Short mmCIF file of C-alpha atoms and ligand atoms in Angstrom, two decimals:
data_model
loop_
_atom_site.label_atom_id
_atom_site.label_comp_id
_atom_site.label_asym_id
_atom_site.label_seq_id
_atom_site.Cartn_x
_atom_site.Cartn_y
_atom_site.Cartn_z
CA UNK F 23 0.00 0.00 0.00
CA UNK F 24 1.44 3.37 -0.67
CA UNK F 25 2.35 5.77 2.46
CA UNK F 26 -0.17 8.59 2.44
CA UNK F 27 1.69 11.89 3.23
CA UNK F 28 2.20 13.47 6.46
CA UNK F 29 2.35 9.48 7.25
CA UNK F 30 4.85 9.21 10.79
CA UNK F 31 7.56 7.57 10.65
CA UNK F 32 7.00 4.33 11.73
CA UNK F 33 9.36 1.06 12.47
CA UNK F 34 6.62 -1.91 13.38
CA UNK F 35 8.01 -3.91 15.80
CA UNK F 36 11.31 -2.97 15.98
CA UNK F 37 11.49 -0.16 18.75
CA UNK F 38 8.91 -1.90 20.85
CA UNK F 39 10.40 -3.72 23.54
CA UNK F 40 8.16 -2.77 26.58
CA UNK F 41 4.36 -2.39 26.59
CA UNK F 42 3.28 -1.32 30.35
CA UNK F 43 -0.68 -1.76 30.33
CA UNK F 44 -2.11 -0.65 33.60
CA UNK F 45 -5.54 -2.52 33.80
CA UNK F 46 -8.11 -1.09 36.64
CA UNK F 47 -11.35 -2.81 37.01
CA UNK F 48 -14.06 -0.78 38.44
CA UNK F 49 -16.65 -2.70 37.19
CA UNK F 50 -17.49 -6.06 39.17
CA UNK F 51 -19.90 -8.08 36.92
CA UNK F 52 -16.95 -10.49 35.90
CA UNK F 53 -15.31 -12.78 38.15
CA UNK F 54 -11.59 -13.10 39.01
CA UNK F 55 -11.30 -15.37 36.67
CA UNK F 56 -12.44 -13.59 33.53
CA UNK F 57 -10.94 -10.95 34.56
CA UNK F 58 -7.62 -11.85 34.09
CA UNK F 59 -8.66 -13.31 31.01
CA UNK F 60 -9.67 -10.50 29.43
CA UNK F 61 -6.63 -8.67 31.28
CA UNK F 62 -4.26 -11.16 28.85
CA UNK F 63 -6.33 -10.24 26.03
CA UNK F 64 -6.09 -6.61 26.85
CA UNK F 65 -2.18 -6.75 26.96
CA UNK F 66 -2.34 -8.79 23.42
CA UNK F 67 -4.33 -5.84 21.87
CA UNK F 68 -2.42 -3.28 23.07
CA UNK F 69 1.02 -4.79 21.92
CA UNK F 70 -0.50 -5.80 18.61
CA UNK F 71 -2.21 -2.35 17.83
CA UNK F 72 1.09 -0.33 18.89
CA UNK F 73 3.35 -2.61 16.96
CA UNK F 74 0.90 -1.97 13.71
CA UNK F 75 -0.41 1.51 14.35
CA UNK F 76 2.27 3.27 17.02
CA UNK F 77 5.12 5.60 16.17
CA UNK F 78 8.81 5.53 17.08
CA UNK F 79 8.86 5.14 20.72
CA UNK F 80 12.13 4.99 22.37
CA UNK F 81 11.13 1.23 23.27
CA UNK F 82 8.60 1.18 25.46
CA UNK F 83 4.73 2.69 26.07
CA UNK F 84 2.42 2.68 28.34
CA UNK F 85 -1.28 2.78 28.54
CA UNK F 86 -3.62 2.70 30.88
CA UNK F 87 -7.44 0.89 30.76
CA UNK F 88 -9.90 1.27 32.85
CA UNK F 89 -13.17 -0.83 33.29
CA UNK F 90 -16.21 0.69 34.78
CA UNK F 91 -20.07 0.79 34.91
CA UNK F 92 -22.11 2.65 32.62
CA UNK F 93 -22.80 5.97 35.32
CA UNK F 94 -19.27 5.96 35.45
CA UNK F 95 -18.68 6.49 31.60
CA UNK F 96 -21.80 9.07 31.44
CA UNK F 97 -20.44 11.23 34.05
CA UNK F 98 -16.74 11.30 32.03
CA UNK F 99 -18.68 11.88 28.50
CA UNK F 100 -20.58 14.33 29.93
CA UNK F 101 -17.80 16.20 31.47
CA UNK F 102 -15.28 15.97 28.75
CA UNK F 103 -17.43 16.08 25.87
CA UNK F 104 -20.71 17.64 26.87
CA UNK F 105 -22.57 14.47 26.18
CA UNK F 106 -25.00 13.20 29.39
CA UNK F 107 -25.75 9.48 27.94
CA UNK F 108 -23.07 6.19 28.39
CA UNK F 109 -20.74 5.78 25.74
CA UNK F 110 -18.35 2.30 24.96
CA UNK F 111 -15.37 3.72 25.18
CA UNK F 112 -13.13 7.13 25.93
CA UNK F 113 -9.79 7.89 25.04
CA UNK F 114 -7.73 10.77 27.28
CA UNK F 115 -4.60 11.07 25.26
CA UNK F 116 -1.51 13.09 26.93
CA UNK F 117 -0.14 14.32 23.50
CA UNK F 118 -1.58 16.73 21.70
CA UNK F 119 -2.98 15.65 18.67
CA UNK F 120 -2.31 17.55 15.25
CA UNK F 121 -4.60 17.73 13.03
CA UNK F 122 -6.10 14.57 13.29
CA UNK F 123 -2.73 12.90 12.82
CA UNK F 124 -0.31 11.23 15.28
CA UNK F 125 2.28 13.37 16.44
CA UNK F 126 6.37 12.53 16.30
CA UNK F 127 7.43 10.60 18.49
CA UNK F 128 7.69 11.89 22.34
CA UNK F 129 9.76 11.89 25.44
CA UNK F 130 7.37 10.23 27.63
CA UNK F 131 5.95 7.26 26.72
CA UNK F 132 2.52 7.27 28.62
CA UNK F 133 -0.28 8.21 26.26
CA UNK F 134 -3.08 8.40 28.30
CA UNK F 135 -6.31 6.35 29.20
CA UNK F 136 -8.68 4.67 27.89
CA UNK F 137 -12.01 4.11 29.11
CA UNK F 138 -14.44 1.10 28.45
CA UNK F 139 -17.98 0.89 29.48
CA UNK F 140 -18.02 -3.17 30.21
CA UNK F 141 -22.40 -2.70 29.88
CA UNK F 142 -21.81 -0.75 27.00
CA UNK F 143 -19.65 -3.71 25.35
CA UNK F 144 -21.70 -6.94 26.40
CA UNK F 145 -24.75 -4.62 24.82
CA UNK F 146 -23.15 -4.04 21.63
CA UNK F 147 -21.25 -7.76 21.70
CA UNK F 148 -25.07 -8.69 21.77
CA UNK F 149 -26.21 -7.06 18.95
CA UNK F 150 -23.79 -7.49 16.91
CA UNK F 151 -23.63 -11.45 17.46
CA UNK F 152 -20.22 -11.80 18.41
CA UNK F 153 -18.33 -12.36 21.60
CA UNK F 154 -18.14 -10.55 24.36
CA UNK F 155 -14.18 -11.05 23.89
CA UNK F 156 -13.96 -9.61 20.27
CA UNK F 157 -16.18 -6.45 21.52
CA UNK F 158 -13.75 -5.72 24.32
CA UNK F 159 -10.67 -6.30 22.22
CA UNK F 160 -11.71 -4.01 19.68
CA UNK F 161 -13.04 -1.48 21.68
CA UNK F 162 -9.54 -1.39 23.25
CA UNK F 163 -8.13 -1.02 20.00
CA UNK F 164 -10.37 1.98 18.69
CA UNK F 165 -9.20 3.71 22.18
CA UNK F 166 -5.67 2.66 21.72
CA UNK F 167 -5.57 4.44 18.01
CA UNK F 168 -7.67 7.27 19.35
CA UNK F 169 -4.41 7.43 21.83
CA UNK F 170 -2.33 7.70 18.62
CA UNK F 171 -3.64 10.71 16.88
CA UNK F 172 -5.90 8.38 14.98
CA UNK F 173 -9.89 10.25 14.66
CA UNK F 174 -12.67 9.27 12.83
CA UNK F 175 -14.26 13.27 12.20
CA UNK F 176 -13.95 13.15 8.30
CA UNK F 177 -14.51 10.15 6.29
CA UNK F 178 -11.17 9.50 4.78
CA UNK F 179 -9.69 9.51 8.71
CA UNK F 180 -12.32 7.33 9.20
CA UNK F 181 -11.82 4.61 6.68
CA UNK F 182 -8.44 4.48 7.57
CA UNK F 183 -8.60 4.06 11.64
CA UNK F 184 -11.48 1.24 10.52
CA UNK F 185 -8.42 -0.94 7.79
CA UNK F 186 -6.28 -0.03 11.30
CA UNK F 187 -8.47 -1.84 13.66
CA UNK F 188 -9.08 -4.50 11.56
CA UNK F 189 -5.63 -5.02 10.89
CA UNK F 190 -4.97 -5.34 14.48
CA UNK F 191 -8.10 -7.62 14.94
CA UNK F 192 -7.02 -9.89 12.10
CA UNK F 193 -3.53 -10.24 13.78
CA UNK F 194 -4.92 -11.36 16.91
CA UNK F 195 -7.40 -13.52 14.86
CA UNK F 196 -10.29 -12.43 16.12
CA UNK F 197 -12.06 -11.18 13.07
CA UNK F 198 -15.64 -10.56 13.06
CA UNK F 199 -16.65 -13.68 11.06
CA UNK F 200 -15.52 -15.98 13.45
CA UNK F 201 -18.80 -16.98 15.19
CA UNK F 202 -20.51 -18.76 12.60
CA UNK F 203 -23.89 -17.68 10.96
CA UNK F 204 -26.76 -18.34 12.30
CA UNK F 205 -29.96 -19.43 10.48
CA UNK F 206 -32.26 -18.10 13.09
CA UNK F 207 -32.47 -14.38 13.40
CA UNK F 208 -30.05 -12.82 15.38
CA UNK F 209 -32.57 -11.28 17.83
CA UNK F 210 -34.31 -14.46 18.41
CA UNK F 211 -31.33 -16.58 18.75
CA UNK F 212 -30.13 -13.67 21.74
CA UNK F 213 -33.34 -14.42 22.96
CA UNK F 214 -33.02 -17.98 23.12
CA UNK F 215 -29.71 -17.43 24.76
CA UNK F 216 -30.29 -15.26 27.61
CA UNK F 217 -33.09 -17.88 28.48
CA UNK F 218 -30.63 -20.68 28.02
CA UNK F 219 -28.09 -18.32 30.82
CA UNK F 220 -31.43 -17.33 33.24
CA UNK F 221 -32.16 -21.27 33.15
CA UNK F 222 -28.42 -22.08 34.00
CA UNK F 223 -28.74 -20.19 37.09
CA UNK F 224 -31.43 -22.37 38.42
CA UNK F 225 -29.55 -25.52 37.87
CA UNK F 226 -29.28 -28.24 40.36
CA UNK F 227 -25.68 -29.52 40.74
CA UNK F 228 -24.88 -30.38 44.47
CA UNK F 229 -22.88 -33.13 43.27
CA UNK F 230 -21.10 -32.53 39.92
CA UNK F 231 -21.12 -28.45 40.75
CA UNK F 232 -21.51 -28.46 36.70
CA UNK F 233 -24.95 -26.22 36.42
CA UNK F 234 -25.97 -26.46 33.24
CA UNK F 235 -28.80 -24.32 31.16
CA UNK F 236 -30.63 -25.13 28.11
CA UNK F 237 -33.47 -23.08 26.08
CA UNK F 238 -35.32 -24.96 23.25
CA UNK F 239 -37.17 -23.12 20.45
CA UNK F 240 -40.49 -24.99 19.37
CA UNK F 241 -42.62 -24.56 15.78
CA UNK F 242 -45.23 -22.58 17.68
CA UNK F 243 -42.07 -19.78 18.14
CA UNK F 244 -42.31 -20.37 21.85
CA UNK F 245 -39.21 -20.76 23.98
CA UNK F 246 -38.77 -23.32 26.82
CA UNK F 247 -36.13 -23.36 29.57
CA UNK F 248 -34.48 -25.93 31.63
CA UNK F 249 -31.89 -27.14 33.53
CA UNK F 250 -30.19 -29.89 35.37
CA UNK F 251 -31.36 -31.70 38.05
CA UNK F 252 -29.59 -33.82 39.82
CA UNK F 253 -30.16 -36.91 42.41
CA UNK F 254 -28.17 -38.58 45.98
CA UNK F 255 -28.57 -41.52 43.64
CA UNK F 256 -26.90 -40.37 40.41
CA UNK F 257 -27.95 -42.33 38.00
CA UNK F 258 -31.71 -39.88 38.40
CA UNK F 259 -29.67 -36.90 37.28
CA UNK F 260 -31.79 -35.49 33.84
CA UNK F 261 -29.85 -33.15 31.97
CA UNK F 262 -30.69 -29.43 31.20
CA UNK F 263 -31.31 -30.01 27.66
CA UNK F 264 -34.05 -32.92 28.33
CA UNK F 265 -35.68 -31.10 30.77
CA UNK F 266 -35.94 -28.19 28.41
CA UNK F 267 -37.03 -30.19 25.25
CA UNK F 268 -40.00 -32.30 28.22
CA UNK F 269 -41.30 -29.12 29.21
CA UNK F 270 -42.26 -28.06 25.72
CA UNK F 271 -43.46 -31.70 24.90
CA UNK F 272 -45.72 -31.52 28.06
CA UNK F 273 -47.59 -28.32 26.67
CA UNK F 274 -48.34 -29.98 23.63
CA UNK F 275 -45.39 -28.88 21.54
CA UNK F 276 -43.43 -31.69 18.74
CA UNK F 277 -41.41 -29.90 16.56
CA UNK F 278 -38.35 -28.53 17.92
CA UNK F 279 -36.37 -25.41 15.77
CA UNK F 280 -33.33 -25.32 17.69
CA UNK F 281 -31.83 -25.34 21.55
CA UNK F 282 -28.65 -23.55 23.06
CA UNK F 283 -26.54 -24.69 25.85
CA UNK F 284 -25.13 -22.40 28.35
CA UNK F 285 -22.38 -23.73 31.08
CA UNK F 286 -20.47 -21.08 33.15
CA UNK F 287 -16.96 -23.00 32.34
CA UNK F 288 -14.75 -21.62 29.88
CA UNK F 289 -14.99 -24.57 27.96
CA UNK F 290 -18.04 -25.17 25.68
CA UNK F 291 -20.82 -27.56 26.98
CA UNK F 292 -21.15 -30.89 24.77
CA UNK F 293 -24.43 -32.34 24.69
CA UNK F 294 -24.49 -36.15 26.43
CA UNK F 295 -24.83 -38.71 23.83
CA UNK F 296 -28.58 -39.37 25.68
CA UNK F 297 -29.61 -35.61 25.10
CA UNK F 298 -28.49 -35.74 21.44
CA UNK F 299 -31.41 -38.72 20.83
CA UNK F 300 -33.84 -37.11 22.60
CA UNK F 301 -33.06 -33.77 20.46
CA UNK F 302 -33.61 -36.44 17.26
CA UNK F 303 -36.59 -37.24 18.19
CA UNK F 304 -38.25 -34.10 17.63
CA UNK F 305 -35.99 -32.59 15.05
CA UNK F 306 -34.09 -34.16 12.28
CA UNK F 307 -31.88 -31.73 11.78
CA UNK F 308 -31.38 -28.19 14.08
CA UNK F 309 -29.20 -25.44 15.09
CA UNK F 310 -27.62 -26.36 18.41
CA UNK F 311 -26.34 -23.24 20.39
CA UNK F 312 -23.07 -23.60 22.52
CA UNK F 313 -22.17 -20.90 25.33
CA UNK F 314 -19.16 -21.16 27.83
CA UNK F 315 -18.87 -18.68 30.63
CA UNK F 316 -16.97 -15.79 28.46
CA UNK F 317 -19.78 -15.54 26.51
CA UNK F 318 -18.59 -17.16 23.64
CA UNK F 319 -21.12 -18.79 20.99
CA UNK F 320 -20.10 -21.92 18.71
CA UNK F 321 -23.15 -23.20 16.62
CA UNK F 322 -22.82 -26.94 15.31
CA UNK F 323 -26.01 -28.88 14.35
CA UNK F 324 -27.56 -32.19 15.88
CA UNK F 325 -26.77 -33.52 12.15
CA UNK F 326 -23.29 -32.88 13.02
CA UNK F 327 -23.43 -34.23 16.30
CA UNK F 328 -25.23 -37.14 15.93
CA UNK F 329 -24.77 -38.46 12.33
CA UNK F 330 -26.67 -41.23 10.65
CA UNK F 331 -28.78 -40.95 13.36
CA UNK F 332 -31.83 -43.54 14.21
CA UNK F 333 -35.08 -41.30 14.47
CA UNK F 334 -38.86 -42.15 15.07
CA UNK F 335 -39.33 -42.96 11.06
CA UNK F 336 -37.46 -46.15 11.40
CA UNK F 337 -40.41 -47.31 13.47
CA UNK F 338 -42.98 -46.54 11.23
CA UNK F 339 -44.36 -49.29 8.73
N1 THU D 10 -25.28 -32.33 31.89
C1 THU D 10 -26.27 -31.66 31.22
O1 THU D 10 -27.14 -31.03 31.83
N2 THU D 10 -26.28 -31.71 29.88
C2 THU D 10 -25.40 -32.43 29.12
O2 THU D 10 -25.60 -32.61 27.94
C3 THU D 10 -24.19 -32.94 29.76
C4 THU D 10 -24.27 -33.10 31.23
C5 THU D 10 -25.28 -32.26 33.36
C6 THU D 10 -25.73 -33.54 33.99
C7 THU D 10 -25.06 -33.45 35.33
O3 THU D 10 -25.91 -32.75 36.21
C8 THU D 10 -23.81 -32.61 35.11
O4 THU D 10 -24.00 -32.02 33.83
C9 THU D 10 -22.53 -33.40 35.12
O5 THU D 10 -22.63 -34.53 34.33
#
């Protein structure tokens, strides 16, 4: 690509020795866990967007991101730009910006804050379809070029922070199209997934301390949840899937569109091999909705889970 003019001088990589991210989490909807999750994330955005977008440092810079609530952000926007509503995400550079471009390089390597609404983010991970992960991330980036001189007033400087960011999100492989499509509409498959999460939370695990929640979508375009429910003697356990699929079945309902599976682990919940028939039974084929506990989606199919599958037709003469 050819350097547009006033372009800084930049080295990628090279200078960069030391990125100091100072991470402060005033909002507390995420556990400890997650949090330093998303802190390693954080640190991988940071490096990757100054190594692609920064200017000659000495070798080292230094940002720091802070989480908070959504009154938190309001009060900021409305005191630095005049705006009284939440916003995602503020950027408080230290260098002066010129112009709309970055300026040379600098003595001091701190370049200010940035500011992320986590609310704000889960919102917009929501309805955009993606992750919770990739929202963060790339709000982290915008701020971080926002830090560099990069603006988005005018619609050339606009186009060009957007190939920026998704430079940086393609390097950390995190591009938008990673979730895969879904054929249900996007609003209806959120819905189906914050039952799936509200169910989860009702789960009955004393002894595996594995809650599980499931939400299953029926012809009629209602929704049913359910959990799992376990038993002292384990072999009564039902799992949250079948008890989601039963309650439909017991209000008269046989033809099921699709079900998601929420688990608060990182890892992605797997259906049991006994849930998987059961889902046959009343669908041939259907979306099947995987969440883990950072909010991540993976959509498979039963067909792809339970191939050459016996179903109810083999019975009938
Ligand atoms: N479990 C489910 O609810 N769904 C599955 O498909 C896999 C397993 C539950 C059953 C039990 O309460 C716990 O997870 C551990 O096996």
């Amino acid at each position: 690509m050819k350097s547009e003019k006033k372009e800084p001088r930049r080295n990628p990589g090279r200078w960069l020795k030391t990125v100091i991210l100072d991470i402060d989490w005033e909002d507390d909807s995420l556990n400890v866990k997650m949090k330093e999750a998303y802190n390693r994330l954080f640190k991988q955005a940071i490096t990757e967007g100054l190594r692609l977008c920064g200017r000659e440092f000495e070798d080292q810079a230094e940002v720091s991101l802070i989480l908070v609530g959504d009154p938190r952000i309001r009060a900021l926007n409305k005191d630095y730009r005049g705006v009284d509503a939440p916003t995602d995400v503020l950027s408080f550079a230290l260098l002066e910006e010129g112009e709309g471009e970055p300026v040379a390089a600098f003595a001091d390597q701190m370049l200010g804050d940035i500011v992320i609404s986590v609310p704000r983010a889960r919102a917009q991970a929501e309805e955009c379809g993606h992750s919770l992960e990739r929202e963060m991330a790339y709000l982290a980036v915008h701020g971080l070029l926002h830090l560099l001189g990069f603006a988005h007033d005018k619609k050339a400087d606009k186009e060009k922070m957007r190939r920026k960011e998704e430079e940086v999100m393609a390097k950390m492989e995190l591009r938008r199209t990673e979730e895969p499509e879904s054929s249900l509409e996007p609003e209806l498959r959120q819905k189906l997934i914050r039952q799936a999460l509200l169910a989860c939370k009702k789960a009955y695990a004393p002894y595996s301390q594995y809650p599980v929640g499931a939400a299953a979508l029926f012809s009629s375009g209602r929704i049913y949840g359910g959990c799992n429910v376990e038993n002292a003697s384990y072999g009564l356990t039902v799992c949250a899937e079948r008890n989601a699929i039963f309650q439909g079945i017991a209000r008269g309902e046989r033809e099921l569109i699709a079900i998601v599976i929420a688990v608060p682990e990182d890892t992605f919940p797997a259906p049991c091999g006994a849930c998987r028939q059961v889902i046959r039974e009343f669908s041939a084929d259907c979306p099947v909705i995987l969440v883990n506990g950072k909010a991540q989606i993976r959509q498979t199919s039963l067909r792809e889970l339970l191939p050459e599958a016996f179903g109810p037709e083999f019975l009938e003469s």
